[in-house]
Coordinates of C-alpha atoms and ligand atoms in Angstrom, one line a residue:
M264 CA 87.4 55.6 149.2
E265 CA 87.0 57.6 152.7
T266 CA 90.5 56.4 153.6
L267 CA 92.1 57.9 150.4
L268 CA 90.3 61.0 150.7
D269 CA 91.6 61.4 154.1
F270 CA 94.9 60.9 153.0
L271 CA 94.6 63.1 149.9
S272 CA 93.6 65.9 152.2
N273 CA 96.7 65.5 154.3
I274 CA 98.9 66.1 152.1
S275 CA 100.2 69.5 152.9
W276 CA 100.0 72.4 149.9
W277 CA 103.8 72.3 149.0
L278 CA 104.0 68.7 148.4
W279 CA 100.8 69.4 145.9
I280 CA 102.9 71.8 144.0
I281 CA 105.6 69.4 144.2
I282 CA 103.4 66.6 142.6
G283 CA 102.5 69.1 140.0
L284 CA 105.9 70.1 138.7
A285 CA 106.6 66.1 138.5
L286 CA 104.0 65.6 136.6
V287 CA 105.0 68.6 134.3
A288 CA 108.6 67.5 134.2
I289 CA 107.2 63.8 133.4
R290 CA 104.9 65.2 130.4
D291 CA 108.1 67.1 129.6
V292 CA 110.3 64.7 128.9
L293 CA 108.7 61.9 128.0
F294 CA 104.9 62.4 125.8
Q295 CA 105.4 66.1 123.9
K296 CA 108.1 65.9 120.7
S297 CA 107.2 69.3 119.6
H298 CA 109.5 71.3 122.0
T299 CA 113.1 70.6 122.2
I300 CA 113.3 73.0 125.0
S301 CA 111.2 72.2 127.1
H302 CA 112.4 67.9 126.5
N303 CA 115.8 69.1 127.4
F304 CA 114.6 71.4 130.5
P305 CA 112.0 70.0 132.0
I306 CA 109.5 73.1 134.1
I307 CA 112.5 75.8 133.7
G308 CA 112.0 75.7 129.7
H309 CA 109.1 77.1 130.0
F310 CA 109.6 80.5 131.3
R311 CA 111.5 80.8 128.4
Y312 CA 108.3 80.2 126.2
M313 CA 106.4 82.5 129.1
L314 CA 109.0 85.3 128.5
E315 CA 109.0 85.2 125.0
K316 CA 105.4 85.7 124.7
I317 CA 105.5 88.6 126.7
G318 CA 108.9 90.1 125.7
P319 CA 107.3 92.4 123.1
E320 CA 105.6 93.7 126.2
L321 CA 108.2 93.9 128.6
R322 CA 110.1 95.9 126.1
Q323 CA 107.0 98.4 124.8
Y324 CA 106.7 99.3 128.7
L325 CA 109.6 98.8 130.6
V326 CA 112.9 98.7 128.0
A327 CA 112.6 100.8 125.2
N328 CA 113.5 104.2 125.0
N329 CA 111.0 106.9 123.9
R330 CA 112.3 106.4 120.4
D331 CA 113.2 103.3 119.8
E332 CA 110.6 101.4 118.6
L333 CA 109.1 100.8 115.1
P334 CA 106.6 101.1 113.4
F335 CA 105.5 104.3 116.0
N336 CA 108.1 104.9 118.9
R337 CA 106.6 106.3 122.1
I338 CA 106.6 109.9 121.7
E339 CA 105.2 109.1 118.7
R340 CA 101.8 107.4 120.0
G341 CA 102.3 109.5 122.7
W342 CA 101.5 112.8 120.5
I343 CA 98.6 111.1 118.7
Y344 CA 97.1 110.0 122.0
A345 CA 97.4 113.4 123.6
S346 CA 96.0 115.2 120.4
A347 CA 92.9 112.7 120.1
K348 CA 92.7 113.3 123.8
K349 CA 93.1 117.0 123.4
E350 CA 95.5 116.7 126.4
N351 CA 98.9 118.7 126.5
N352 CA 101.0 117.2 123.5
Y353 CA 103.6 120.1 123.9
E354 CA 107.4 118.7 124.8
G355 CA 109.2 120.9 127.8
F356 CA 113.0 121.5 127.9
G357 CA 113.6 121.0 124.3
T358 CA 114.1 118.0 121.6
D359 CA 114.7 114.6 122.6
R360 CA 115.8 113.4 119.5
D361 CA 119.1 113.9 117.5
I362 CA 118.9 116.7 115.0
Y363 CA 122.2 115.6 113.1
A364 CA 120.6 112.1 112.8
H365 CA 120.1 110.5 109.3
Q366 CA 116.8 111.3 107.5
H367 CA 116.3 113.8 110.2
I368 CA 113.9 116.5 108.5
F369 CA 114.0 120.2 108.9
I370 CA 111.9 123.1 107.7
N371 CA 112.9 125.9 107.0
N372 CA 111.1 128.8 109.1
A373 CA 110.8 132.2 107.3
M374 CA 112.2 135.3 109.1
M375 CA 108.5 136.5 110.1
P376 CA 105.9 134.0 109.9
Y377 CA 102.9 134.4 107.3
Q378 CA 100.4 136.8 109.3
I379 CA 96.3 135.7 109.0
P380 CA 94.5 138.3 107.9
T381 CA 91.4 139.6 109.6
D382 CA 88.7 138.0 107.2
H383 CA 90.8 134.5 107.1
P384 CA 88.9 131.5 107.4
N385 CA 91.6 130.4 110.0
N386 CA 90.6 133.0 112.2
E387 CA 87.4 131.6 112.4
N388 CA 88.2 128.0 112.5
H389 CA 92.3 127.2 113.2
C390 CA 92.2 124.0 111.4
F391 CA 90.2 124.4 108.2
L392 CA 92.6 122.9 105.8
P393 CA 91.2 121.6 102.9
C394 CA 93.0 119.9 99.7
A395 CA 94.2 122.5 97.2
K396 CA 93.3 120.4 94.2
I397 CA 90.2 119.0 93.4
M398 CA 89.7 115.6 92.0
G399 CA 88.4 115.1 89.0
E400 CA 88.2 118.3 87.7
F401 CA 90.7 118.0 84.6
N402 CA 88.8 115.3 83.4
K403 CA 85.8 117.0 83.5
R404 CA 84.1 114.2 85.4
K405 CA 80.5 115.0 86.6
K406 CA 81.0 115.4 90.6
P407 CA 84.4 116.7 91.1
F408 CA 85.5 116.3 94.8
R409 CA 87.6 118.9 96.7
P410 CA 88.5 116.7 99.9
G411 CA 87.5 118.8 103.0
S412 CA 90.7 117.6 104.6
V413 CA 94.0 117.5 103.9
I414 CA 94.6 114.4 106.6
N415 CA 92.0 111.4 105.9
V416 CA 91.6 107.8 106.9
S417 CA 92.9 105.3 104.7
A418 CA 92.0 102.1 103.0
M419 CA 91.2 99.6 105.9
S420 CA 88.3 97.6 105.4
F421 CA 85.3 96.1 107.8
G422 CA 86.8 92.6 108.4
S423 CA 90.8 93.5 109.5
L424 CA 89.0 96.5 111.3
S425 CA 86.0 95.4 113.6
A426 CA 82.7 97.5 113.5
K427 CA 82.9 99.8 116.3
A428 CA 86.2 100.7 114.8
V429 CA 85.0 101.5 111.5
E430 CA 82.1 103.2 112.7
S431 CA 84.2 105.7 115.0
M432 CA 86.3 106.3 111.8
N433 CA 83.1 107.1 109.6
K434 CA 81.5 109.3 112.5
G435 CA 85.6 111.1 113.4
V436 CA 85.6 111.9 109.8
K437 CA 82.2 113.4 109.4
M438 CA 83.2 115.4 112.7
A439 CA 86.4 116.9 111.2
G440 CA 85.1 117.2 107.6
A441 CA 87.5 114.8 106.3
Y442 CA 87.1 111.6 104.1
H443 CA 86.7 107.7 105.0
N444 CA 88.5 105.0 102.4
T445 CA 86.8 101.9 102.7
G446 CA 89.6 99.6 102.1
E447 CA 88.8 96.3 99.8
G448 CA 86.1 94.8 102.3
G449 CA 83.1 96.9 100.3
L450 CA 81.0 99.0 101.7
S451 CA 79.1 98.3 105.3
P452 CA 76.4 99.7 107.2
H453 CA 79.6 100.8 109.6
H454 CA 81.1 102.9 106.8
S455 CA 77.5 104.8 106.6
H456 CA 77.6 107.4 109.1
G457 CA 77.5 110.5 107.3
G458 CA 81.2 111.2 106.3
D459 CA 82.2 111.5 102.9
V460 CA 83.9 108.0 101.8
V461 CA 86.3 107.0 98.9
F462 CA 85.1 103.5 98.0
H463 CA 87.9 101.6 97.3
F464 CA 88.3 97.9 96.0
G465 CA 90.9 95.3 94.9
T466 CA 91.5 92.0 92.9
G467 CA 88.5 90.5 95.0
Y468 CA 86.2 92.9 94.3
F469 CA 83.9 93.1 97.5
G470 CA 80.9 95.0 97.0
V471 CA 81.1 95.0 93.4
R472 CA 81.6 91.6 92.5
A473 CA 80.0 89.7 89.3
A474 CA 78.8 86.1 89.7
D475 CA 82.3 85.0 87.8
G476 CA 84.4 86.5 90.5
G477 CA 85.3 89.6 88.1
F478 CA 84.1 93.1 88.1
S479 CA 80.4 94.3 88.1
M480 CA 79.6 97.4 86.4
E481 CA 76.0 97.3 87.3
K482 CA 76.8 96.6 91.1
M483 CA 79.4 99.9 91.0
I484 CA 76.1 102.0 89.7
K485 CA 73.7 101.0 91.8
L486 CA 76.1 101.2 95.4
V487 CA 77.3 104.5 94.1
E488 CA 73.5 106.0 93.2
D489 CA 72.2 104.3 96.7
N490 CA 75.1 106.0 98.7
P491 CA 75.6 109.6 97.8
F492 CA 78.0 110.0 100.5
I493 CA 80.3 108.3 98.1
R494 CA 82.8 110.9 96.7
A495 CA 85.2 108.7 94.5
I496 CA 86.4 105.3 93.8
E497 CA 90.1 104.1 94.3
V498 CA 91.2 101.0 92.4
K499 CA 94.0 99.3 94.1
L500 CA 96.4 97.7 92.4
S501 CA 99.0 97.2 95.5
Q502 CA 99.6 98.5 99.2
G503 CA 103.4 99.2 100.5
A504 CA 103.0 96.4 102.9
K505 CA 102.4 93.6 100.2
P506 CA 102.5 94.6 96.8
G507 CA 102.2 92.1 94.5
K508 CA 100.4 90.1 96.4
G509 CA 96.4 90.1 97.1
G510 CA 94.4 90.9 100.3
V511 CA 94.3 88.9 103.1
L512 CA 91.8 88.7 105.4
P513 CA 92.0 85.5 108.1
G514 CA 89.5 83.2 108.1
A515 CA 89.3 83.7 112.3
K516 CA 88.4 87.1 111.6
I517 CA 85.2 86.1 108.9
T518 CA 81.9 87.0 110.5
P519 CA 78.3 86.0 109.1
E520 CA 78.3 89.6 108.6
I521 CA 81.2 90.1 107.0
A522 CA 81.1 86.8 104.5
K523 CA 77.7 88.4 103.7
I524 CA 79.3 91.6 103.1
R525 CA 81.9 89.9 100.9
G526 CA 80.0 87.1 99.4
V527 CA 82.5 84.9 100.8
E528 CA 82.5 81.4 102.8
I529 CA 82.6 81.7 107.1
G530 CA 85.7 81.1 109.0
K531 CA 87.9 80.3 105.8
D532 CA 90.6 82.4 105.0
V533 CA 90.0 85.5 102.1
L534 CA 92.6 85.6 99.6
S535 CA 92.2 88.0 97.2
P536 CA 94.4 87.2 93.6
P537 CA 97.5 89.4 92.7
N538 CA 96.0 90.8 89.5
H539 CA 92.6 92.4 88.5
K540 CA 90.2 90.2 86.2
A541 CA 88.7 93.3 84.7
F542 CA 92.1 94.7 82.8
S543 CA 95.7 92.6 82.8
N544 CA 97.4 95.6 80.9
V545 CA 98.1 99.6 81.1
P546 CA 95.8 100.5 78.5
E547 CA 93.1 98.4 79.5
M548 CA 93.5 99.6 83.3
V549 CA 93.1 103.4 81.6
D550 CA 89.7 102.2 79.8
F551 CA 88.5 100.9 83.0
I552 CA 89.2 104.0 85.1
E553 CA 87.3 106.0 82.1
Q554 CA 84.1 103.5 81.9
I555 CA 83.8 103.5 85.7
A556 CA 84.2 107.5 85.8
E557 CA 82.1 107.7 82.9
A558 CA 79.3 105.6 84.8
T559 CA 79.5 107.0 88.0
G560 CA 80.1 110.4 87.5
L561 CA 82.9 110.1 90.1
P562 CA 86.6 110.7 90.1
V563 CA 88.5 107.4 89.5
G564 CA 92.1 107.2 91.2
I565 CA 94.7 104.2 91.5
K566 CA 96.3 103.2 94.8
A567 CA 99.8 101.7 94.4
A568 CA 103.1 101.1 96.0
I569 CA 106.0 102.1 93.7
G570 CA 109.0 100.2 92.5
K571 CA 109.7 99.6 88.9
L572 CA 108.6 102.4 86.7
E573 CA 108.5 101.2 83.0
Q574 CA 104.5 100.7 83.6
W575 CA 104.1 104.1 85.1
E576 CA 105.9 105.9 82.2
E577 CA 103.7 104.0 79.7
L578 CA 100.2 105.1 81.7
A579 CA 101.7 109.1 81.5
D580 CA 102.4 108.7 78.0
I581 CA 98.9 107.7 77.6
M582 CA 97.4 109.9 79.9
K583 CA 99.5 112.6 77.8
A584 CA 98.4 111.6 74.7
T585 CA 94.9 110.9 75.4
G586 CA 93.7 113.3 77.9
K587 CA 92.5 110.6 80.0
G588 CA 93.2 108.5 82.9
P589 CA 93.1 108.6 86.6
D590 CA 92.1 111.8 88.9
F591 CA 93.9 110.7 91.7
I592 CA 97.1 108.6 92.3
T593 CA 97.8 107.4 96.0
V594 CA 101.4 106.4 96.6
D595 CA 101.3 104.0 99.4
G596 CA 105.3 103.6 101.3
G597 CA 107.0 100.1 101.7
E598 CA 106.7 101.1 105.5
G599 CA 102.9 101.4 105.4
G600 CA 100.9 99.0 107.4
T601 CA 98.6 96.0 106.7
G602 CA 95.9 93.4 108.3
A603 CA 98.1 90.5 107.4
A604 CA 101.5 90.3 105.0
P605 CA 104.2 87.9 104.9
P606 CA 107.1 89.8 106.8
S607 CA 109.5 89.2 103.6
F608 CA 107.0 91.2 101.4
A609 CA 106.4 94.1 104.4
D610 CA 110.1 94.1 105.2
H611 CA 111.6 94.4 101.4
V612 CA 109.4 94.7 98.4
S613 CA 108.4 98.5 97.3
L614 CA 110.4 101.4 97.9
P615 CA 110.0 103.6 101.1
W616 CA 107.4 106.7 100.7
V617 CA 110.0 109.1 99.7
Y618 CA 112.0 107.2 97.2
G619 CA 109.0 106.1 95.7
F620 CA 106.8 109.4 95.5
G621 CA 109.8 111.2 94.1
D622 CA 110.4 108.4 91.5
L623 CA 106.6 108.8 90.9
Y624 CA 106.3 112.4 90.9
K625 CA 108.9 113.4 88.9
L626 CA 108.2 111.2 86.3
F627 CA 104.5 112.2 86.0
Q628 CA 106.2 116.0 86.0
R629 CA 108.4 115.3 83.2
K630 CA 105.5 114.2 81.2
G631 CA 103.7 117.4 82.2
L632 CA 101.0 115.9 83.7
S633 CA 101.7 116.7 87.8
E634 CA 99.2 119.5 87.9
R635 CA 96.2 117.8 86.4
I636 CA 96.5 115.0 89.2
V637 CA 95.9 115.0 93.0
F638 CA 98.6 113.0 94.5
I639 CA 97.7 111.6 98.2
G640 CA 100.8 109.6 99.9
S641 CA 100.5 107.2 102.8
G642 CA 103.2 105.8 105.1
K643 CA 103.7 107.2 108.5
L644 CA 102.7 110.7 107.1
G645 CA 100.2 111.2 109.8
F646 CA 102.6 113.8 111.7
P647 CA 103.0 117.5 110.7
A648 CA 106.2 117.9 110.4
K649 CA 106.7 114.5 108.1
A650 CA 103.4 116.0 106.3
A651 CA 105.4 119.2 105.4
M652 CA 108.2 117.4 103.9
A653 CA 105.1 114.8 102.2
F654 CA 104.0 118.2 100.5
A655 CA 107.1 119.9 99.6
M656 CA 107.5 116.8 97.5
G657 CA 104.4 117.3 95.6
A658 CA 101.4 115.4 98.3
D659 CA 98.4 117.1 97.9
C660 CA 96.7 115.2 100.8
I661 CA 97.8 112.6 103.3
N662 CA 95.6 109.1 103.9
V663 CA 96.6 107.7 107.4
A664 CA 95.7 103.9 108.6
R665 CA 97.5 103.2 111.9
E666 CA 97.6 106.8 112.8
A667 CA 94.1 106.7 112.8
M668 CA 93.8 103.3 115.0
M669 CA 95.6 104.4 117.5
S670 CA 93.5 107.9 117.7
I671 CA 90.9 105.3 118.7
G672 CA 92.7 103.2 120.9
C673 CA 95.1 100.9 119.1
I674 CA 97.9 100.3 121.5
Q675 CA 100.4 99.0 118.4
A676 CA 100.2 95.4 119.5
Q677 CA 100.9 94.3 116.1
V678 CA 98.2 91.2 116.5
C679 CA 95.5 92.6 113.7
H680 CA 96.5 89.3 112.0
T681 CA 95.3 87.2 115.0
N682 CA 91.8 88.5 115.6
K683 CA 92.9 89.0 119.2
C684 CA 93.8 92.6 118.4
P685 CA 93.4 93.8 122.7
S686 CA 92.1 97.3 122.2
G687 CA 89.4 96.3 120.2
V688 CA 90.0 97.8 116.8
A689 CA 91.5 95.1 114.2
T690 CA 89.7 92.1 115.8
Q691 CA 85.9 90.9 115.3
S692 CA 85.2 89.1 118.6
K693 CA 82.6 90.8 120.3
W694 CA 84.0 90.5 123.6
L695 CA 87.1 92.6 122.7
Q696 CA 84.9 95.3 120.4
N697 CA 82.8 95.9 123.5
G698 CA 85.3 98.3 124.9
I699 CA 85.0 100.8 122.1
D700 CA 82.6 103.4 122.3
P701 CA 82.0 104.7 118.9
T702 CA 80.6 108.1 120.5
L703 CA 83.7 108.9 122.7
K704 CA 86.2 107.0 119.7
S705 CA 84.8 109.4 117.0
V706 CA 85.8 112.8 118.8
R707 CA 88.9 111.3 119.3
L708 CA 89.5 110.7 115.6
A709 CA 88.3 114.2 115.0
Q710 CA 90.3 116.0 117.6
Y711 CA 93.5 114.0 116.3
F712 CA 92.8 115.3 112.7
R713 CA 91.7 119.2 113.9
T714 CA 95.0 119.1 116.5
F715 CA 97.1 117.7 113.5
R716 CA 95.9 120.3 110.9
K717 CA 96.2 123.1 113.2
E718 CA 99.8 122.1 114.0
F719 CA 100.3 121.6 110.2
I720 CA 98.7 124.9 109.5
E721 CA 100.9 126.5 112.1
I722 CA 104.2 125.0 110.6
T723 CA 102.9 126.4 107.2
H724 CA 102.7 129.9 108.5
A725 CA 106.3 129.7 110.4
A726 CA 107.2 129.0 106.9
G727 CA 105.7 131.8 105.4
Y728 CA 102.8 130.5 103.7
E729 CA 99.2 130.4 103.8
H730 CA 98.8 126.8 102.5
P731 CA 100.9 123.7 102.6
C732 CA 100.4 123.4 99.0
E733 CA 102.8 126.4 98.6
F734 CA 105.3 124.5 100.6
T735 CA 108.6 123.8 98.0
M736 CA 111.3 121.7 97.9
N737 CA 113.8 124.0 99.0
D738 CA 112.0 124.9 102.3
I739 CA 112.4 121.3 103.6
E740 CA 116.1 120.1 104.5
I741 CA 116.8 116.5 105.4
N742 CA 120.0 115.0 107.0
V743 CA 121.8 112.8 104.5
D744 CA 125.0 111.7 105.7
D745 CA 127.9 112.9 107.9
H746 CA 129.9 114.4 105.3
N747 CA 127.1 116.4 103.9
L748 CA 125.2 116.8 106.8
S749 CA 122.0 118.7 105.5
K750 CA 120.9 119.2 102.1
E751 CA 117.5 120.8 100.7
L752 CA 114.7 118.2 99.0
S753 CA 115.1 118.9 95.6
G754 CA 119.5 118.6 95.9
T755 CA 118.4 115.1 97.3
Y756 CA 115.7 113.5 95.3
G757 CA 116.7 115.6 92.2
Y758 CA 113.6 117.7 91.0
E759 CA 111.5 121.2 91.7
K760 CA 107.8 120.4 92.1
T761 CA 105.4 122.1 90.0
P762 CA 103.5 125.0 92.0
V763 CA 100.0 124.5 93.3
P764 CA 97.9 127.1 91.4
F765 CA 96.2 128.7 95.1
N766 CA 94.3 131.6 95.1
G767 CA 93.6 131.9 99.4
M768 CA 92.1 129.7 101.6
K769 CA 89.0 131.4 101.0
S770 CA 88.5 130.6 98.0
L771 CA 88.6 126.8 98.7
Q772 CA 86.4 127.9 101.5
D773 CA 83.8 128.8 98.4
C774 CA 84.9 126.1 96.2
M775 CA 81.2 124.2 95.3
Y776 CA 82.8 121.2 95.2
L777 CA 84.2 120.9 98.9
G778 CA 83.6 118.1 100.5
G779 CA 83.2 118.0 104.4
N780 CA 81.3 119.9 107.1
K781 CA 80.6 123.2 104.4
Ligands
FMN941 C1 94.9 97.2 109.2 C2 94.9 97.7 108.3 C3 94.0 97.3 106.9 C4 94.6 97.8 106.0 N1 93.7 97.5 104.7 C5 94.6 98.0 103.5 C6 93.5 97.8 101.7 O1 92.4 96.8 102.5 N2 93.6 98.4 101.3 C7 95.0 99.3 100.8 O2 94.9 99.7 100.1 N3 95.5 99.0 102.1 C8 95.1 99.0 103.3 N4 95.6 99.5 104.4 C9 97.3 99.9 104.0 C10 96.9 101.9 104.6 O3 95.8 101.8 103.9 C11 98.1 102.6 104.3 O4 98.3 102.9 102.6 C12 99.5 102.2 104.9 O5 98.9 101.3 106.2 C13 100.2 103.5 105.5 O6 99.7 104.3 106.0 P1 99.6 104.4 107.8 O7 101.5 104.3 108.0 O8 99.3 105.8 108.1 O9 99.3 103.5 108.3 C14 95.6 98.8 105.9 C15 96.3 98.8 107.0 C16 96.4 98.1 108.2 C17 96.8 99.0 109.1

């Protein structure tokens, strides 16, 4: 034994390396069958897998140009990070964008910007920017709601996001006077830190589920009674990243707490069905919306990604004939994010926001319904110029999901579906979440929202207006092709927006239904 140990200890380090490599080579060639490359190129084949694994990081940090990446390029991410940290988010030397490029947006500035009168709410608060419309006003709901901010946190469930991320967002929206959409995972204690909440549910009915897996009105009523900070309810029909596919929460992310809130098994994938049990056609959906609004007194809306228009046409006809229907419609773009979706869906099913929203708005406007609906847009709209375009097209508010995630530290690792999110935002790993300090991150979210609103107000003033609801389709131009390089939105998308009744920012400030920090 001693001689063997002596012999081993006399082997030099480089010989150990050679022995190690020889063992790896033997394993590669003789014992593993799953990787052809490492079988055919023992040892060096492993470098290919290593490089493939760290390729995204290498490209993100070293190789990609500032404007190269998707979904959000480095400049866009940098603007959110700097705004959230209240750092210098300016650009020096002029734009680095090719402003002649296809789809580039231009905002037509006025010769002289809007001048703020001395007693104007924006003199006191540079980021006061509530929604110009009231949810539930037309349908005379018992508890109408005017969102206190035109930018809000979009549907993202506790489950897809970590507890600390949800808590940071809720505390952040409270500071910023915005609302927090729960996403499909039900209302959790992490959504209950004082911010306005829009309760959202999909086909899984998490939080309002009956024993048979359908919708429970009793639970809905109790939820709203117990949680008066719920200001509106959103029924999810579909989302841009996976229309026609129900929610997906991978088993790796189902902790005992999430299992309890959702009423599902720990560690097992949760796949919600594509269809609702509570209704199976458009008239039934309208009845369902009315029943919830009647029982809770809250405004009720729907969220969807847009493709075919026949059923929307049917909805509009019913709304016109009956005077009933959703108080708000959230239109998600095909470019929208998700916690987990098949790439074929994320890449190809449903229209990009501008096309989907334009088609839908035109349809409702044709029926004379655009004034009574609060239109909410989501799909990479969390940048002031993009928001100006959305408002010019008819949006009244925007919801942001990934931009909100970035404001609290998401680095676009794109691994939300694996439970390995390195920033702790989209994982249930306790260790990874521990890096998030909700006290600090809530301030970051609030600062991003405030900076966004401040810049949005400044752009609005530059165009000669007081509130972005006054943007018209002719205020924004977009590059469409080389021949007719830039075209007004009205020419590109073929409609004029219905003017939003607006009697000055002061009237919004005095509104009794105003949410946020009054
Ligand atoms: C992690 C994550 C979870 C999401 N969960 C939901 C959800 O539960 N319900 C839903 O309707 N949309 C969900 N979405 C979609 C967003 O609410 C939003 O519509 C979409 O990402 C577009 O906004 P964005 O471009 O600002 O991210 C989720 C998105 C992300 C990134």
